[in-house]
């Protein structure tokens, strides 16, 4: 980077599908391709390795609530992960949990799946997660990841 770049919020949208299951946690893994990784790096004005290194300190990971758009810092799945209810709001694993997404910061991938027996074939969910980088005190830039999930 040359130093002339501006921090800029960015949104990534992905359509994913996987089969319904009553007794297993089927899903898919989505890895950011080079174009998306470059777009993220440009938005944050950081190299990808710097993004990984800043996770948990200057860069925080959130669920984005489906009903309000609010950022929710509480992780409810493995690592940087969240369970979501039918409205796309973060929730705990259990009765309300329908689908989940877990972010692997070193591989820039998302493991996305469902709670066995809670979904039905034909169900659709939209869930969102965000990386928020505080690049100066009280100055943030956000990358939002939108997953449109279809249960087959």
PDB file of C-alpha atoms in Angstrom, residues 32 37 40-41 44 46-63 72-73 75 78-82 101-110 129-135 141-145:
ATOM      1  CA  UNK A  32     -12.376 -16.006   0.521  1.00  0.00           C
ATOM      2  CA  UNK A  37      -9.120 -11.071   0.171  1.00  0.00           C
ATOM      3  CA  UNK A  40     -10.789  -6.808   2.390  1.00  0.00           C
ATOM      4  CA  UNK A  41      -7.125  -5.807   2.620  1.00  0.00           C
ATOM      5  CA  UNK A  44      -8.720  -2.084   5.968  1.00  0.00           C
ATOM      6  CA  UNK A  46      -3.676  -3.748   5.781  1.00  0.00           C
ATOM      7  CA  UNK A  47      -1.948  -6.793   4.358  1.00  0.00           C
ATOM      8  CA  UNK A  48      -3.838 -10.078   4.944  1.00  0.00           C
ATOM      9  CA  UNK A  49      -1.174 -11.238   7.421  1.00  0.00           C
ATOM     10  CA  UNK A  50      -1.665  -8.001   9.389  1.00  0.00           C
ATOM     11  CA  UNK A  51      -5.413  -8.651   9.545  1.00  0.00           C
ATOM     12  CA  UNK A  52      -4.827 -12.131  10.958  1.00  0.00           C
ATOM     13  CA  UNK A  53      -2.315 -10.793  13.496  1.00  0.00           C
ATOM     14  CA  UNK A  54      -4.710  -8.061  14.692  1.00  0.00           C
ATOM     15  CA  UNK A  55      -7.658 -10.427  15.309  1.00  0.00           C
ATOM     16  CA  UNK A  56      -8.875 -10.155  18.879  1.00  0.00           C
ATOM     17  CA  UNK A  57      -7.028  -6.896  19.538  1.00  0.00           C
ATOM     18  CA  UNK A  58      -7.492  -4.100  16.981  1.00  0.00           C
ATOM     19  CA  UNK A  59      -9.873  -6.234  14.897  1.00  0.00           C
ATOM     20  CA  UNK A  60     -12.971  -7.654  16.558  1.00  0.00           C
ATOM     21  CA  UNK A  61     -15.419 -10.216  15.195  1.00  0.00           C
ATOM     22  CA  UNK A  62     -19.191  -9.846  15.595  1.00  0.00           C
ATOM     23  CA  UNK A  63     -22.516 -11.373  14.750  1.00  0.00           C
ATOM     24  CA  UNK A  72     -23.066  -8.675  18.947  1.00  0.00           C
ATOM     25  CA  UNK A  73     -19.626  -9.576  20.343  1.00  0.00           C
ATOM     26  CA  UNK A  75     -19.492 -15.849  20.427  1.00  0.00           C
ATOM     27  CA  UNK A  78     -16.516 -22.508  17.993  1.00  0.00           C
ATOM     28  CA  UNK A  79     -13.744 -19.907  17.829  1.00  0.00           C
ATOM     29  CA  UNK A  80     -14.954 -16.818  15.994  1.00  0.00           C
ATOM     30  CA  UNK A  81     -18.413 -18.266  15.552  1.00  0.00           C
ATOM     31  CA  UNK A  82     -22.091 -17.697  16.094  1.00  0.00           C
ATOM     32  CA  UNK A 101     -20.994 -19.698  10.891  1.00  0.00           C
ATOM     33  CA  UNK A 102     -17.472 -20.056  12.271  1.00  0.00           C
ATOM     34  CA  UNK A 103     -14.621 -17.921  10.915  1.00  0.00           C
ATOM     35  CA  UNK A 104     -11.063 -19.246  10.605  1.00  0.00           C
ATOM     36  CA  UNK A 105      -8.908 -16.093  10.705  1.00  0.00           C
ATOM     37  CA  UNK A 106      -5.731 -17.790   9.492  1.00  0.00           C
ATOM     38  CA  UNK A 107      -7.367 -19.459   6.477  1.00  0.00           C
ATOM     39  CA  UNK A 108      -9.932 -16.726   5.748  1.00  0.00           C
ATOM     40  CA  UNK A 109     -12.683 -19.317   5.620  1.00  0.00           C
ATOM     41  CA  UNK A 110     -16.149 -19.740   7.090  1.00  0.00           C
ATOM     42  CA  UNK A 129     -20.962 -11.434  10.551  1.00  0.00           C
ATOM     43  CA  UNK A 130     -18.521  -8.545  10.655  1.00  0.00           C
ATOM     44  CA  UNK A 131     -14.889  -7.727  11.191  1.00  0.00           C
ATOM     45  CA  UNK A 132     -14.439  -4.273  12.711  1.00  0.00           C
ATOM     46  CA  UNK A 133     -10.988  -2.698  12.649  1.00  0.00           C
ATOM     47  CA  UNK A 134     -10.227   0.202  14.979  1.00  0.00           C
ATOM     48  CA  UNK A 135      -7.422   1.841  13.007  1.00  0.00           C
ATOM     49  CA  UNK A 141     -13.864   0.370   9.386  1.00  0.00           C
ATOM     50  CA  UNK A 142     -16.182  -2.627   8.964  1.00  0.00           C
ATOM     51  CA  UNK A 143     -16.246  -5.616   6.661  1.00  0.00           C
ATOM     52  CA  UNK A 144     -19.646  -7.325   6.667  1.00  0.00           C
ATOM     53  CA  UNK A 145     -20.121 -10.893   5.451  1.00  0.00           C
TER      54      UNK A 145
END
